[in-house]
mmCIF file of C-alpha atoms in Angstrom:
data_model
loop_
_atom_site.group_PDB
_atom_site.id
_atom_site.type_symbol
_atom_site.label_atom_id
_atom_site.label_comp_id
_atom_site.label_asym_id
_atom_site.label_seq_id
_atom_site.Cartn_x
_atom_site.Cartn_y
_atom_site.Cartn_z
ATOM 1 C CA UNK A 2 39.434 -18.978 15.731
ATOM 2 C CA UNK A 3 39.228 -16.132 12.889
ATOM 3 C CA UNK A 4 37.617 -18.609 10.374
ATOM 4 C CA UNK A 5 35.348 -19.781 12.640
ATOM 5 C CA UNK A 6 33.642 -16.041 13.237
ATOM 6 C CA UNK A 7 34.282 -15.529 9.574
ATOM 7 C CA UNK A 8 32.175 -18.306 8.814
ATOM 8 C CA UNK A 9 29.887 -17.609 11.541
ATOM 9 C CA UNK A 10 29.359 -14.027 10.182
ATOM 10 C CA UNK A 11 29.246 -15.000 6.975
ATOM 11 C CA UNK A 12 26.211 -17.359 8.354
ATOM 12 C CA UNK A 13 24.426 -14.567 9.782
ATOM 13 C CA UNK A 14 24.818 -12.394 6.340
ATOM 14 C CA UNK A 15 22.988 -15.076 4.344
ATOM 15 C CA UNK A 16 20.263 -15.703 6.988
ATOM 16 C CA UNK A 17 19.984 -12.066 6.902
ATOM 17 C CA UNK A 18 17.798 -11.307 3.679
ATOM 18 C CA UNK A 19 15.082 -14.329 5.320
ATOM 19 C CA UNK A 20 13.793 -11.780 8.205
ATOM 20 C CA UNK A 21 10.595 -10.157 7.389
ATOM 21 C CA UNK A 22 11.625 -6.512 9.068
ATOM 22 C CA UNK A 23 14.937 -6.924 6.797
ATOM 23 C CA UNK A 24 12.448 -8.038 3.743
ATOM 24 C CA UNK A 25 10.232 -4.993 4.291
ATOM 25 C CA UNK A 26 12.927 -2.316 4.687
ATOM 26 C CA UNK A 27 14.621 -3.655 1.466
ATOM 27 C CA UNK A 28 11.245 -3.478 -0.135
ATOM 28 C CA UNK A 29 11.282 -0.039 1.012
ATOM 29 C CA UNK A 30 14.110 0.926 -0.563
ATOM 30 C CA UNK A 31 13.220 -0.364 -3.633
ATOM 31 C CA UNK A 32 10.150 1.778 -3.800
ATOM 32 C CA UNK A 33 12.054 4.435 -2.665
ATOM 33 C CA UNK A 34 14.376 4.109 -5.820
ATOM 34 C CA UNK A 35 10.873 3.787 -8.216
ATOM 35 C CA UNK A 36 11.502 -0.228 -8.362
ATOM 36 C CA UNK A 37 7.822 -1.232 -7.385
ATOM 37 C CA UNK A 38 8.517 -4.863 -9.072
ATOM 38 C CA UNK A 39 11.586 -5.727 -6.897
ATOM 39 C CA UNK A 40 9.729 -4.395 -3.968
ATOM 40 C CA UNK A 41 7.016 -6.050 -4.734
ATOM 41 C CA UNK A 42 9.254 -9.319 -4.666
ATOM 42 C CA UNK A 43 10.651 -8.279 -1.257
ATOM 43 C CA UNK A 44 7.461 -7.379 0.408
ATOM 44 C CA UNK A 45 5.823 -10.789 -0.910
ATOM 45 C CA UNK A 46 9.175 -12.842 0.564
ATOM 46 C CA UNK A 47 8.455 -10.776 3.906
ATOM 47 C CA UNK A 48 4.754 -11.833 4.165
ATOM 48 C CA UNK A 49 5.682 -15.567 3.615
ATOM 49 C CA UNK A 50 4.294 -17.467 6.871
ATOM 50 C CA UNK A 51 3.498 -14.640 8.641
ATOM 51 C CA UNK A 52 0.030 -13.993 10.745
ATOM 52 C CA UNK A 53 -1.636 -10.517 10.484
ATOM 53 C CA UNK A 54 -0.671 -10.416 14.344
ATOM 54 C CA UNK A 55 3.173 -10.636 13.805
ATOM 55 C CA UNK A 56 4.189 -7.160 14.258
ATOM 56 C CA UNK A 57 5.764 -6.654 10.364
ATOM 57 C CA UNK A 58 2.608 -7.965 9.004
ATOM 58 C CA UNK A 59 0.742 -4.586 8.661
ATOM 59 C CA UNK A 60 4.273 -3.066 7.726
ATOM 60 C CA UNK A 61 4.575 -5.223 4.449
ATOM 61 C CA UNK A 62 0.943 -5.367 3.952
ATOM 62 C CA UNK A 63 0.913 -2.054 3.220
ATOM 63 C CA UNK A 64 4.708 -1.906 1.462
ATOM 64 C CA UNK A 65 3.194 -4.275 -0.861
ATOM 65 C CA UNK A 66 0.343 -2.599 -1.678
ATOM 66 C CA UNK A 67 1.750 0.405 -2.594
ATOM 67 C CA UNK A 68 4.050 -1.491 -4.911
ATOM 68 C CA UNK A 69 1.216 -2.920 -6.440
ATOM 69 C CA UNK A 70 -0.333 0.535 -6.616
ATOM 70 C CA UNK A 71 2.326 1.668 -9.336
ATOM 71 C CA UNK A 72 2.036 -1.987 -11.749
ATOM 72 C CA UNK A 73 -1.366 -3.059 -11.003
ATOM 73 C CA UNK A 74 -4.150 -0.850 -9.921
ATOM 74 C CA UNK A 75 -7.404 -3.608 -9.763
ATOM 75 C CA UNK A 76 -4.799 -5.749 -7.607
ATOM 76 C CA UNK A 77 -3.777 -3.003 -5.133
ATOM 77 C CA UNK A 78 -6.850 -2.304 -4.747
ATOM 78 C CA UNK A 79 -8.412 -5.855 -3.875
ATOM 79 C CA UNK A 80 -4.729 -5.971 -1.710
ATOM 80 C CA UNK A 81 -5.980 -2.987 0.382
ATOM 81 C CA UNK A 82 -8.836 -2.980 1.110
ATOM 82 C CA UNK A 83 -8.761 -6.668 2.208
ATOM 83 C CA UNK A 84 -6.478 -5.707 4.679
ATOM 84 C CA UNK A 85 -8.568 -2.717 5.634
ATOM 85 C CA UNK A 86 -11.189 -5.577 6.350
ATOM 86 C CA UNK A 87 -8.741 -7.521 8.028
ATOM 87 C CA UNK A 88 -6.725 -5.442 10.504
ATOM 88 C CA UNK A 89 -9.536 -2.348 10.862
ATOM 89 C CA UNK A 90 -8.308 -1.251 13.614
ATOM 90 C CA UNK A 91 -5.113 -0.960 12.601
ATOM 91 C CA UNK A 92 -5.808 0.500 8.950
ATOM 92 C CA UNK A 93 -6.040 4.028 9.384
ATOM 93 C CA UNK A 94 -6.994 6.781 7.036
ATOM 94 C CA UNK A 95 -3.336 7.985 6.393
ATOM 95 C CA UNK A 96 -2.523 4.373 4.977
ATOM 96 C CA UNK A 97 -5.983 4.955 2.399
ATOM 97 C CA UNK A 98 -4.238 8.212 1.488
ATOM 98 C CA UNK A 99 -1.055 6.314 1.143
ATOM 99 C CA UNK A 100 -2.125 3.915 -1.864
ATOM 100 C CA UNK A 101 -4.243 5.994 -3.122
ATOM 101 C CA UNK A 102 -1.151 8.213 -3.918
ATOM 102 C CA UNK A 103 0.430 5.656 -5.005
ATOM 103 C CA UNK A 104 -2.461 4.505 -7.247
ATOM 104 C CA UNK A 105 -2.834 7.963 -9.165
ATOM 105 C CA UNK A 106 0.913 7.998 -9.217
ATOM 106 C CA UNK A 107 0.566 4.520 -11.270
ATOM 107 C CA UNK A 108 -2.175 6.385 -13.604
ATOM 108 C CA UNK A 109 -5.059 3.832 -12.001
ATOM 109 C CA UNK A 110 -7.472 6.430 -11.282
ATOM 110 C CA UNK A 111 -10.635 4.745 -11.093
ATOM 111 C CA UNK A 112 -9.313 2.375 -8.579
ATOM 112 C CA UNK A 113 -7.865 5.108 -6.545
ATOM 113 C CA UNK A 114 -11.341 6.495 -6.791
ATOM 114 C CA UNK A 115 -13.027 3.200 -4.815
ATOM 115 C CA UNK A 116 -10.487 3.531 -2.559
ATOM 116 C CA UNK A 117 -11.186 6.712 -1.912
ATOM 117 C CA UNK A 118 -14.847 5.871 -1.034
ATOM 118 C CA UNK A 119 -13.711 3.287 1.161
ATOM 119 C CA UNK A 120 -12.126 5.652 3.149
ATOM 120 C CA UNK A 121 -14.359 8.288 3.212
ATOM 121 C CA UNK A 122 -17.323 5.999 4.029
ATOM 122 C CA UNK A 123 -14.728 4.470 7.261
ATOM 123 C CA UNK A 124 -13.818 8.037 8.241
ATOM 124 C CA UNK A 125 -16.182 10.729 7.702
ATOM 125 C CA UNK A 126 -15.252 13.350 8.928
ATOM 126 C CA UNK A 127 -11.340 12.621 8.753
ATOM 127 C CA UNK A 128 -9.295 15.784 7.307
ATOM 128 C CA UNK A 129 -6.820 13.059 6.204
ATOM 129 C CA UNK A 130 -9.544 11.737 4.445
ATOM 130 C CA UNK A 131 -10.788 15.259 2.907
ATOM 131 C CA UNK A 132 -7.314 15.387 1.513
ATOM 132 C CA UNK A 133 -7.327 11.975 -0.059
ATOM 133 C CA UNK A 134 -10.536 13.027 -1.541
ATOM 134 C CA UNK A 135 -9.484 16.353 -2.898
ATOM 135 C CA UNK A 136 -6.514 14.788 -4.352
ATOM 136 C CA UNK A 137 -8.307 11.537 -6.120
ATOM 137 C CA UNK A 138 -11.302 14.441 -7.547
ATOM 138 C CA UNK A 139 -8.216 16.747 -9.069
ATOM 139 C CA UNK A 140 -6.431 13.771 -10.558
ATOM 140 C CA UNK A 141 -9.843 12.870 -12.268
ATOM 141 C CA UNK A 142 -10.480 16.210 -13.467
ATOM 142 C CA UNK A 143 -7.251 16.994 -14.592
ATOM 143 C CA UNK A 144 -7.452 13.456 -16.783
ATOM 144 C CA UNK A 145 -10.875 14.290 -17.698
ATOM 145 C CA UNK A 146 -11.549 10.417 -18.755
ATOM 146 C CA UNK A 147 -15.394 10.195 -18.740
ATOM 147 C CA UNK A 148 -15.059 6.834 -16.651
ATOM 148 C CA UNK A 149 -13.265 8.747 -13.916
ATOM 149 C CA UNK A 150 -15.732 11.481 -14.062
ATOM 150 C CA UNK A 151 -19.017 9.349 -14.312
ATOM 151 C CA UNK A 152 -17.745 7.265 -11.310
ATOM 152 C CA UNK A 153 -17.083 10.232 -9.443
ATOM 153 C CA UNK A 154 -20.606 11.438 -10.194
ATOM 154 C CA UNK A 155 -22.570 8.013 -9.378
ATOM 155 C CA UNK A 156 -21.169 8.008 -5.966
ATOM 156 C CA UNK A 157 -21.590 11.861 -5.201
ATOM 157 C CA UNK A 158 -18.007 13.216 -5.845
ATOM 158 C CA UNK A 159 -18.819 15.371 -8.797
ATOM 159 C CA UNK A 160 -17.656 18.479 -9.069
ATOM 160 C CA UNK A 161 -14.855 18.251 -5.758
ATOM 161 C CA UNK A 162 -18.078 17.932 -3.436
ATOM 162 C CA UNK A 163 -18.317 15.584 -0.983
#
């Protein structure tokens, strides 16, 4: 009787790591340790077969775009704001502030910037949003890259104003 829950347990361990909510916490972790490529890995396992209505879709949607936010700026970028067209009412300007934190934290500053915009243009007159935007102008500024700052300027973020 003991082997057989042994083996049963030791069923349930292995089957364990398949479970998207398991995938996406892992993936979580991983991020949470600076690991973006391993979460990356976990949050792409969790998305395998999933619809954007299962509940842990917009959970590791957005785990993997922050992942991607730290290796691979043009990707997170395309990642989010897909999604953002996806699920819109589910995408909410907190999750735009997310990645783009993540993105300036990755030193992709000029994608953080059209993310930015996306935001700003789907929530006018969000605070979250303000922040986002005050946060994505300082980065710029602070780099001083003339790409940053000319794409600020050509879409009427120059100088911090909005």
């Amino acid at each position: 009787m003991r082997s057989i829950l042994s083996i049963a347990l030791l069923f349930l361990a292995a089957c364990g790591g398949s479970d998207p909510k398991s995938l996406s916490s892992e993936g979580y972790a991983a991020l949470g340790k600076g690991d973006a490529k391993s979460a990356l890995t976990k949050f792409d396992a969790a998305l395998q077969g999933l619809e954007a209505t299962h509940p842990e879709y917009l959970r590791a949607s957005l785990g993997r775009c922050e992942a991607l936010a730290r290796t691979d700026g043009a990707g997170a970028k395309a990642a989010f704001l897909d999604l953002a067209k996806k699920l819109p009412a589910k995408v909410g300007e907190g999750d735009y502030g997310l990645v783009c934190s993540a993105m300036l934290q990755g030193g992709f500053t000029l994608d953080a910037i059209d993310v930015m915009d996306a935001g700003n243009k789907r929530f006018p007159t969000s605070a979250k949003m303000k922040a986002t935007h005050d946060a994505v102008v300082a980065a710029a500024n602070r780099e001083a890259t003339p790409e940053a700052l000319k794409k600020l300027d050509s879409l009427g973020y120059a100088g911090g104003g909005k």
